[in-house]
Tab-separated table of C-alpha atoms in Angstrom:
chain	number	residue	atom	x	y	z
A	11	MET	CA	45.972	8.853	-5.801
A	12	PHE	CA	43.749	7.934	-2.844
A	13	THR	CA	45.040	5.275	-0.555
A	14	TYR	CA	42.865	2.618	0.977
A	15	TYR	CA	43.324	4.385	4.342
A	16	GLN	CA	42.009	7.639	2.864
A	17	ILE	CA	39.040	5.760	1.283
A	18	LEU	CA	38.075	4.409	4.767
A	19	GLU	CA	39.031	7.863	6.324
A	20	ILE	CA	41.406	6.375	8.938
A	21	ASP	CA	44.955	6.690	10.020
A	22	GLU	CA	47.653	4.389	8.512
A	23	LYS	CA	48.335	3.134	11.994
A	24	ALA	CA	44.737	2.203	12.586
A	25	SER	CA	44.012	-0.991	14.512
A	26	GLU	CA	41.898	-3.795	13.152
A	27	LYS	CA	38.900	-2.704	15.234
A	28	GLU	CA	39.265	0.820	13.854
A	29	ILE	CA	39.404	-0.527	10.357
A	30	LYS	CA	36.240	-2.580	10.889
A	31	ARG	CA	34.346	0.370	12.392
A	32	ALA	CA	35.374	2.617	9.528
A	33	TYR	CA	34.267	0.068	6.966
A	34	LYS	CA	30.790	-0.284	8.536
A	35	ARG	CA	30.444	3.472	8.748
A	36	MET	CA	31.546	4.093	5.089
A	37	ALA	CA	29.593	1.156	3.665
A	38	LYS	CA	26.420	2.344	5.395
A	39	LYS	CA	27.001	5.874	4.041
A	40	TYR	CA	27.634	4.892	0.367
A	41	HIS	CA	25.478	1.691	0.030
A	42	PRO	CA	23.671	2.073	-3.356
A	43	ASP	CA	20.347	1.094	-1.761
A	44	VAL	CA	20.367	4.044	0.671
A	45	SER	CA	22.821	6.599	-0.698
A	46	SER	CA	21.603	9.284	-3.091
A	47	HIS	CA	25.185	10.073	-4.295
A	48	GLU	CA	25.463	9.704	-8.010
A	49	ASN	CA	28.712	7.660	-7.690
A	50	ALA	CA	27.598	5.619	-4.690
A	51	GLU	CA	28.029	2.252	-6.416
A	52	GLU	CA	31.604	3.045	-7.420
A	53	TYR	CA	32.476	4.324	-3.971
A	54	PHE	CA	30.915	1.281	-2.422
A	55	LYS	CA	33.114	-1.000	-4.454
A	56	LEU	CA	36.221	1.000	-3.487
A	57	ILE	CA	35.231	0.675	0.177
A	58	ILE	CA	34.890	-3.070	-0.064
A	59	THR	CA	38.229	-3.432	-1.832
A	60	ALA	CA	39.982	-1.182	0.747
A	61	TYR	CA	38.511	-3.131	3.634
A	62	ASN	CA	39.391	-6.570	2.131
A	63	ASN	CA	43.027	-5.529	1.710
A	64	LEU	CA	43.415	-3.746	5.087
A	65	SER	CA	41.549	-6.280	7.232
A	66	ASN	CA	43.846	-9.129	6.108
A	67	HIS	CA	47.185	-8.922	7.889
A	68	SER	CA	49.376	-10.317	5.144
A	69	GLN	CA	47.645	-8.318	2.422
A	70	ARG	CA	47.927	-5.165	4.492
A	71	GLU	CA	51.750	-5.650	4.830
A	72	LEU	CA	52.068	-6.068	1.143
A	73	TYR	CA	49.951	-2.990	0.541
A	74	ASP	CA	51.960	-0.913	3.018
A	75	ALA	CA	55.208	-2.032	1.360
A	76	TRP	CA	53.809	-1.074	-2.066
A	77	LEU	CA	52.577	2.245	-0.741
A	78	PHE	CA	56.002	3.017	0.796
A	79	GLN	CA	57.649	2.136	-2.527
A	80	GLU	CA	55.326	4.467	-4.521
A	81	ARG	CA	56.058	7.307	-2.170
A	82	THR	CA	59.799	6.898	-2.371
A	83	LYS	CA	59.488	7.179	-6.104
A	84	THR	CA	57.739	10.486	-6.001
A	85	LYS	CA	59.486	12.179	-3.150
A	86	LYS	CA	62.918	11.669	-1.764
A	87	ARG	CA	63.283	11.932	1.828
A	88	ARG	CA	65.661	14.635	2.998
A	89	VAL	CA	67.480	13.776	6.190
A	90	SER	CA	70.004	16.141	8.065
A	91	LEU	CA	73.192	14.212	8.684
A	92	PRO	CA	76.123	14.926	10.972
A	93	LYS	CA	79.067	16.911	9.418
A	94	ASN	CA	81.534	13.971	9.395
A	95	TYR	CA	78.898	11.326	8.724
A	96	GLN	CA	79.912	8.513	6.311
A	97	PRO	CA	77.521	5.845	5.044
A	98	ALA	CA	78.346	2.370	6.309
A	99	TYR	CA	78.338	0.944	2.754
A	100	SER	CA	79.960	1.892	-0.459
A	101	ASN	CA	78.242	3.288	-3.457
A	102	ALA	CA	78.339	-0.103	-5.149
A	103	SER	CA	76.722	-1.774	-2.208
A	104	LYS	CA	74.125	1.034	-2.133
A	105	LYS	CA	73.213	0.589	-5.708
A	106	LYS	CA	72.972	-3.120	-5.210
A	107	GLU	CA	70.612	-2.541	-2.228
A	108	ASP	CA	68.544	-0.069	-4.278
A	109	ARG	CA	68.088	-2.666	-6.940
A	110	GLU	CA	66.908	-5.199	-4.399
A	111	VAL	CA	64.443	-2.744	-3.013
A	112	VAL	CA	63.025	-1.942	-6.388
A	113	ARG	CA	62.893	-5.661	-7.371
A	114	TRP	CA	61.120	-6.539	-4.179
A	115	GLY	CA	58.783	-3.548	-4.506
A	116	MET	CA	57.869	-4.687	-8.024
A	117	VAL	CA	57.165	-8.217	-6.905
A	118	SER	CA	55.057	-6.823	-4.046
A	119	VAL	CA	53.041	-4.624	-6.418
A	120	ILE	CA	52.587	-7.529	-8.911
A	121	GLY	CA	51.496	-9.860	-6.164
A	122	PHE	CA	49.131	-7.241	-4.676
A	123	PHE	CA	47.405	-6.653	-8.014
A	124	CYS	CA	47.140	-10.374	-8.619
A	125	LEU	CA	45.386	-10.724	-5.259
A	126	VAL	CA	43.026	-7.834	-6.108
A	127	ILE	CA	42.223	-9.258	-9.581
A	128	THR	CA	41.610	-12.675	-8.013
A	129	PHE	CA	39.393	-11.189	-5.366
A	130	ILE	CA	37.369	-9.205	-7.958
A	131	GLY	CA	36.987	-12.214	-10.203
A	132	VAL	CA	35.770	-14.483	-7.381
A	133	ASN	CA	33.516	-11.843	-6.035
A	134	ASN	CA	31.965	-11.184	-9.499
A	135	TYR	CA	31.452	-14.885	-10.066
A	136	LEU	CA	29.682	-15.364	-6.830
A	137	LYS	CA	27.591	-12.238	-7.478
A	138	ASP	CA	26.594	-13.402	-10.959
A	139	LYS	CA	25.835	-16.822	-9.712
A	140	LYS	CA	23.578	-15.355	-7.050
A	141	VAL	CA	21.796	-13.154	-9.634
A	142	GLU	CA	21.218	-16.104	-11.885
A	143	GLU	CA	19.729	-18.084	-8.969
A	144	GLN	CA	17.437	-15.239	-8.021
A	145	ILE	CA	16.180	-14.619	-11.528
A	146	ALA	CA	15.496	-18.382	-11.917
A	147	TYR	CA	13.559	-18.310	-8.590
A	148	GLU	CA	11.439	-15.294	-9.610
A	149	TYR	CA	10.769	-16.810	-13.079
A	150	SER	CA	9.575	-20.092	-11.503
A	151	LEU	CA	7.055	-18.197	-9.341
A	152	LEU	CA	5.673	-16.250	-12.295
A	153	GLN	CA	5.297	-19.546	-14.216
A	154	LYS	CA	3.556	-21.106	-11.270
A	155	ALA	CA	1.077	-18.226	-11.076
A	156	GLN	CA	0.406	-18.289	-14.853
A	157	ARG	CA	-0.261	-21.992	-14.861
A	158	ALA	CA	-2.733	-21.547	-11.994
A	159	ALA	CA	-4.584	-18.867	-13.936
A	160	GLN	CA	-4.814	-21.074	-16.984
A	161	ILE	CA	-6.860	-23.575	-15.082
A	162	ASN	CA	-9.008	-20.750	-13.557
A	163	ASP	CA	-7.395	-21.108	-10.172
A	164	TYR	CA	-7.234	-17.303	-9.632
A	165	VAL	CA	-6.910	-17.700	-5.846
A	166	THR	CA	-3.645	-19.497	-6.161
A	167	ALA	CA	-2.417	-17.167	-8.944
A	168	PHE	CA	-3.096	-13.875	-7.063
A	169	THR	CA	-1.915	-15.377	-3.746
A	170	ILE	CA	1.437	-16.101	-5.339
A	171	LEU	CA	1.720	-12.740	-7.096
A	172	GLU	CA	0.685	-10.742	-3.953
A	173	ALA	CA	3.035	-12.696	-1.691
A	174	VAL	CA	6.201	-12.138	-3.775
A	175	GLU	CA	5.464	-8.610	-5.083
A	176	TYR	CA	8.127	-6.976	-2.743
A	177	ASP	CA	10.654	-9.776	-3.193
A	178	MET	CA	11.009	-9.288	-6.966
A	179	GLN	CA	14.467	-7.877	-7.564
A	180	TYR	CA	14.939	-8.515	-11.294
A	181	LEU	CA	11.590	-9.472	-12.787
A	182	TYR	CA	9.380	-6.861	-11.117
A	183	THR	CA	8.245	-5.429	-14.465
A	184	GLN	CA	7.244	-8.860	-15.707
A	185	HIS	CA	5.468	-9.521	-12.402
A	186	ARG	CA	3.515	-6.264	-12.723
A	187	LYS	CA	2.476	-7.073	-16.336
A	188	LEU	CA	1.259	-10.585	-15.406
A	189	TYR	CA	-0.678	-9.249	-12.404
A	190	ASP	CA	-2.342	-6.539	-14.486
A	191	SER	CA	-3.148	-8.930	-17.350
A	192	LEU	CA	-4.773	-11.496	-14.995
A	193	HIS	CA	-6.704	-8.720	-13.182
A	194	SER	CA	-7.997	-7.457	-16.528
A	195	VAL	CA	-9.127	-10.910	-17.572
A	196	LEU	CA	-10.863	-11.395	-14.201
A	197	LYS	CA	-12.573	-8.054	-14.385
A	198	ASN	CA	-13.857	-8.648	-17.870
A	199	THR	CA	-15.109	-12.220	-17.012
A	200	SER	CA	-16.856	-10.887	-13.919
A	201	LEU	CA	-18.673	-8.266	-15.933
A	202	GLN	CA	-19.648	-10.721	-18.662
A	203	LEU	CA	-21.061	-13.197	-16.214
A	204	PHE	CA	-23.068	-10.504	-14.392
A	205	GLU	CA	-24.568	-9.053	-17.606
A	206	GLU	CA	-25.488	-12.621	-18.717
A	207	LYS	CA	-27.043	-13.238	-15.294
A	208	GLU	CA	-24.702	-16.202	-14.721
A	209	TYR	CA	-24.961	-15.367	-10.948
A	210	THR	CA	-23.950	-18.851	-9.681
A	211	SER	CA	-20.879	-18.922	-11.843
A	212	LEU	CA	-19.891	-15.430	-10.720
A	213	HIS	CA	-20.417	-16.418	-7.067
A	214	TYR	CA	-18.051	-19.373	-7.365
A	215	LEU	CA	-15.473	-17.274	-9.328
A	216	LEU	CA	-15.224	-14.423	-7.007
A	217	THR	CA	-16.137	-15.624	-3.457
A	218	ASP	CA	-12.898	-17.360	-2.785
A	219	LEU	CA	-10.914	-14.318	-4.008
A	220	ARG	CA	-12.976	-12.054	-1.668
A	221	ASP	CA	-11.921	-14.277	1.256
A	222	SER	CA	-8.289	-14.686	0.199
A	223	SER	CA	-7.398	-11.140	-0.767
A	224	ASN	CA	-9.525	-7.964	-0.581
A	225	ASN	CA	-7.012	-6.122	-2.757
A	226	VAL	CA	-7.812	-8.182	-5.828
A	227	LEU	CA	-11.546	-7.338	-6.168
A	228	THR	CA	-12.426	-3.854	-7.188
A	229	GLU	CA	-15.539	-2.038	-5.845
A	230	GLN	CA	-17.312	-2.813	-9.082
A	231	MET	CA	-16.462	-6.527	-8.825
A	232	LEU	CA	-17.626	-6.632	-5.200
A	233	TRP	CA	-21.008	-5.063	-6.220
A	234	GLN	CA	-21.432	-7.659	-9.009
A	235	LEU	CA	-20.616	-10.457	-6.496
A	236	ALA	CA	-22.875	-9.206	-3.729
A	237	LEU	CA	-25.942	-8.666	-6.049
A	238	SER	CA	-25.325	-12.123	-7.600
A	239	GLN	CA	-25.196	-13.769	-4.219
A	240	PHE	CA	-28.507	-11.993	-3.323
A	241	ASN	CA	-30.160	-13.144	-6.525
A	242	ILE	CA	-29.245	-16.769	-5.829
A	243	GLN	CA	-30.409	-16.385	-2.218
A	244	GLU	CA	-26.896	-16.694	-0.797
A	245	TYR	CA	-27.906	-13.978	1.700
A	246	ASN	CA	-25.167	-14.524	4.311
A	247	ASN	CA	-22.488	-14.431	1.548
A	248	SER	CA	-24.096	-11.353	0.081
A	249	ALA	CA	-24.037	-9.657	3.472
A	250	LYS	CA	-20.426	-10.619	3.880
A	251	THR	CA	-19.516	-9.124	0.488
A	252	PHE	CA	-21.426	-5.817	1.298
A	253	ARG	CA	-19.497	-5.669	4.511
A	254	THR	CA	-16.199	-6.111	2.526
A	255	LEU	CA	-17.271	-3.396	0.214
A	256	ILE	CA	-17.999	-0.909	3.126
A	257	THR	CA	-14.680	-1.754	4.769
A	258	LYS	CA	-13.043	-1.036	1.488
A	259	ASN	CA	-14.806	2.362	1.160
A	260	LYS	CA	-16.931	3.551	4.099
A	261	TRP	CA	-18.288	6.505	2.081
A	262	ASN	CA	-20.115	4.202	-0.321
A	263	TYR	CA	-23.646	5.040	0.887
A	264	ASP	CA	-25.381	2.878	-1.721
A	265	ALA	CA	-23.642	-0.068	-0.186
A	266	TYR	CA	-25.240	0.592	3.275
A	267	ALA	CA	-28.707	0.742	1.598
A	268	ALA	CA	-28.239	-2.489	-0.309
A	269	TYR	CA	-26.565	-4.166	2.645
A	270	SER	CA	-29.604	-3.359	4.849
A	271	GLU	CA	-31.891	-4.794	2.171
A	272	VAL	CA	-30.098	-8.180	2.492
A	273	TYR	CA	-31.190	-8.315	6.160
A	274	SER	CA	-34.599	-6.735	5.910
A	275	SER	CA	-35.980	-8.824	2.879
A	276	GLY	CA	-33.452	-11.640	2.623
A	277	LEU	CA	-32.698	-12.628	6.158
A	278	ASN	CA	-35.844	-11.145	7.714
A	279	SER	CA	-34.032	-9.157	10.291
A	280	PRO	CA	-35.294	-5.512	10.252
A	281	GLU	CA	-33.429	-4.717	13.448
A	282	LYS	CA	-30.048	-5.594	11.898
A	283	ALA	CA	-30.999	-3.683	8.833
A	284	ILE	CA	-31.684	-0.598	10.936
A	285	ASP	CA	-28.281	-0.977	12.613
A	286	ILE	CA	-26.632	-0.949	9.228
A	287	LEU	CA	-28.537	2.105	8.103
A	288	THR	CA	-27.622	3.863	11.347
A	289	GLU	CA	-23.988	3.086	10.660
A	290	GLY	CA	-24.345	4.770	7.305
A	291	VAL	CA	-26.150	7.772	8.874
A	292	LEU	CA	-23.226	8.212	11.386
A	293	VAL	CA	-20.865	8.318	8.421
A	294	THR	CA	-22.954	11.013	6.752
A	295	THR	CA	-22.873	13.194	9.921
A	296	GLU	CA	-19.116	12.704	9.955
A	297	GLU	CA	-19.009	14.052	6.483
A	298	TYR	CA	-21.260	16.960	7.347
A	299	ALA	CA	-19.109	17.830	10.412
A	300	SER	CA	-15.913	17.799	8.275
A	301	THR	CA	-17.547	19.883	5.484
A	302	TYR	CA	-19.604	22.378	7.422
A	303	GLY	CA	-18.281	22.209	10.896
A	304	ALA	CA	-19.870	21.313	14.216
A	305	ALA	CA	-22.891	23.482	13.541
A	306	TYR	CA	-23.804	21.602	10.242
A	307	ALA	CA	-27.432	21.077	11.351
A	308	VAL	CA	-27.989	24.859	11.359
A	309	ILE	CA	-26.264	25.766	8.069
A	310	LEU	CA	-26.822	22.625	6.098
A	311	ASN	CA	-28.423	23.249	2.704
A	312	GLY	CA	-30.500	20.324	1.541
A	313	GLU	CA	-29.802	20.979	-2.128
A	314	ASP	CA	-26.064	20.181	-1.527
A	315	ILE	CA	-26.887	16.719	-0.207
A	316	PRO	CA	-27.035	13.735	-2.654
A	317	ASN	CA	-29.920	11.250	-2.801
A	318	THR	CA	-27.654	8.552	-1.358
A	319	HIS	CA	-27.683	10.348	2.016
A	320	PHE	CA	-31.492	11.030	1.846
A	321	ASN	CA	-32.188	7.403	1.120
A	322	LEU	CA	-30.494	6.258	4.365
A	323	TYR	CA	-32.872	8.208	6.469
A	324	TYR	CA	-35.924	7.325	4.368
A	325	LEU	CA	-35.192	3.618	4.369
A	326	ARG	CA	-34.545	3.603	8.089
A	327	ALA	CA	-37.832	5.430	8.599
A	328	ARG	CA	-39.781	2.752	6.586
A	329	LEU	CA	-38.149	-0.119	8.691
A	330	LEU	CA	-38.963	1.742	11.951
A	331	MET	CA	-42.582	2.012	10.756
A	332	GLN	CA	-42.674	-1.783	10.411
A	333	LEU	CA	-41.610	-2.079	14.073
A	334	GLU	CA	-44.117	0.641	15.060
A	335	ARG	CA	-41.304	2.837	16.506
A	336	HIS	CA	-43.260	5.972	15.565
A	337	LYS	CA	-41.142	8.587	17.379
A	338	GLU	CA	-37.954	7.411	15.733
A	339	VAL	CA	-39.740	7.509	12.390
A	340	ILE	CA	-40.783	11.163	13.054
A	341	ARG	CA	-37.147	11.941	13.912
A	342	ASP	CA	-35.841	10.474	10.584
A	343	LEU	CA	-38.611	12.007	8.534
A	344	ASN	CA	-37.949	15.535	9.976
A	345	TRP	CA	-34.252	15.248	9.069
A	346	ALA	CA	-35.222	13.812	5.572
A	347	LEU	CA	-37.441	16.858	5.000
A	348	ARG	CA	-34.421	19.086	5.867
A	349	LEU	CA	-32.802	17.554	2.864
A	350	ARG	CA	-35.865	17.311	0.628
A	351	PRO	CA	-38.408	19.844	1.922
A	352	ASN	CA	-40.686	19.537	-1.226
A	353	ASN	CA	-41.244	15.789	-0.927
A	354	GLU	CA	-44.967	15.546	-0.565
A	355	LYS	CA	-44.918	11.888	0.345
A	356	LEU	CA	-42.684	12.513	3.354
A	357	HIS	CA	-45.107	15.146	4.664
A	358	PHE	CA	-47.930	12.729	4.322
A	359	ILE	CA	-46.155	9.896	6.169
A	360	LEU	CA	-45.063	12.395	8.764
A	361	GLY	CA	-48.746	13.320	9.353
A	362	ASN	CA	-49.659	9.660	9.727
A	363	MET	CA	-46.961	9.191	12.326
A	364	TYR	CA	-48.037	12.202	14.424
A	365	SER	CA	-51.604	10.856	14.199
A	366	LYS	CA	-50.331	7.506	15.607
A	367	ILE	CA	-48.928	9.204	18.724
A	368	GLY	CA	-51.976	11.422	19.178
A	369	GLU	CA	-50.515	14.695	18.083
A	370	LYS	CA	-53.392	15.749	15.932
A	371	ASP	CA	-52.413	19.371	15.287
A	372	LYS	CA	-48.882	18.353	13.977
A	373	ALA	CA	-50.509	15.682	11.868
A	374	CYS	CA	-52.825	18.182	10.238
A	375	GLU	CA	-49.936	20.661	9.571
A	376	ALA	CA	-48.036	17.885	7.802
A	377	TRP	CA	-51.119	16.797	5.702
A	378	VAL	CA	-51.703	20.511	4.801
A	379	GLU	CA	-48.228	20.791	3.466
A	380	ALA	CA	-48.484	17.588	1.588
A	381	GLU	CA	-51.763	18.708	0.005
A	382	ARG	CA	-50.218	22.014	-0.928
A	383	LEU	CA	-47.464	20.063	-2.816
A	384	GLY	CA	-50.089	18.095	-4.678
A	385	HIS	CA	-50.515	14.853	-2.646
A	386	ILE	CA	-54.114	13.808	-3.136
A	387	PRO	CA	-54.422	11.191	-0.316
A	388	SER	CA	-53.542	13.958	2.142
A	389	THR	CA	-56.732	15.831	1.222
A	390	THR	CA	-58.688	12.825	2.234
A	391	MET	CA	-56.891	12.681	5.616
A	392	LEU	CA	-57.575	16.408	6.104
A	393	TYR	CA	-61.276	16.004	5.641
A	394	LYS	CA	-61.405	12.936	7.762
A	395	TYR	CA	-59.410	14.163	10.779
A	396	CYS	CA	-58.832	17.884	10.604
A	397	VAL	CA	-61.748	19.800	8.982
A	398	LYS	CA	-64.409	20.648	11.486
A	399	PRO	CA	-68.046	20.025	10.303
A	400	ASN	CA	-70.296	23.073	9.732
A	401	SER	CA	-72.571	23.754	12.652
């Protein structure tokens, strides 16, 4: 049998402060939320019971008396007496006293267990009451979210569900099922509206969700929203959605290209479009460095590079051409040709750019390579600027 003192790992003469310290230490050690012990919950209940009895002065006295009585039943104390020692009471009085001790001990034990049973009953009642109130609270939140979704107020529905996700103690599974169900409906509705070119409806359905919670919209849904906004000339909103998409996944190179298109053709800001493409180019170099090391420019094999990377350099070169920033165009074309060396159109444009800055020999070299790859307009440029007439 373990005593309450043994449960709390303290001496039977422990002070109130020592009992309190021991309770905190043991409760922390065996709390079911933090302890990995398979019997943590049962140990935790014993620790609470022990503390409630030992921290109350009158209950502790009753328990000590009961404990003493239990020990006297199992082990008689042997005391060495003087040779001529005589007890101060007769056998009859001794028997009478023994009966009183037993009777008092039984009353103490019964009283103690009544107190324990009463405490457990009250504690369980309060605990059950608290559980019922928590379940009712969680259920009301799920109902509120479901009602909002029924009137297509997905912002309110998902705001509620995301706000209480980590507060769900008893209805977490129901919460997860409702969230997944609403998300599936939203995803299917978004796809249907996009395929049917209901761009305005899609814009109103998803824009508020984009602003309220970036976790709700998937990358596919953000793409559908951004393109829909572009198609209905909501260019600023489209740009914001593409920025959200890139924030969600900075390795989405197609998003940089489409984002730049919003500024170049929609908002008529080629400089901003160039900045966006430059941002994407920097991410590609980060990827090259992590894959090939610092010397990636030397060992990079163009065949291993996807078209999404190539497009960033090519699109930026086209925009730089519009601004007549010829040297920067040459820089991007040379790098693009590292990735796609057999692209005859790139060689042709490169020749034109060298011609613009007066570097005739390099222009001719580029046109020769373009002609070799089958680019017919390059032949015209060669005869016009590079082939010397016969004397």
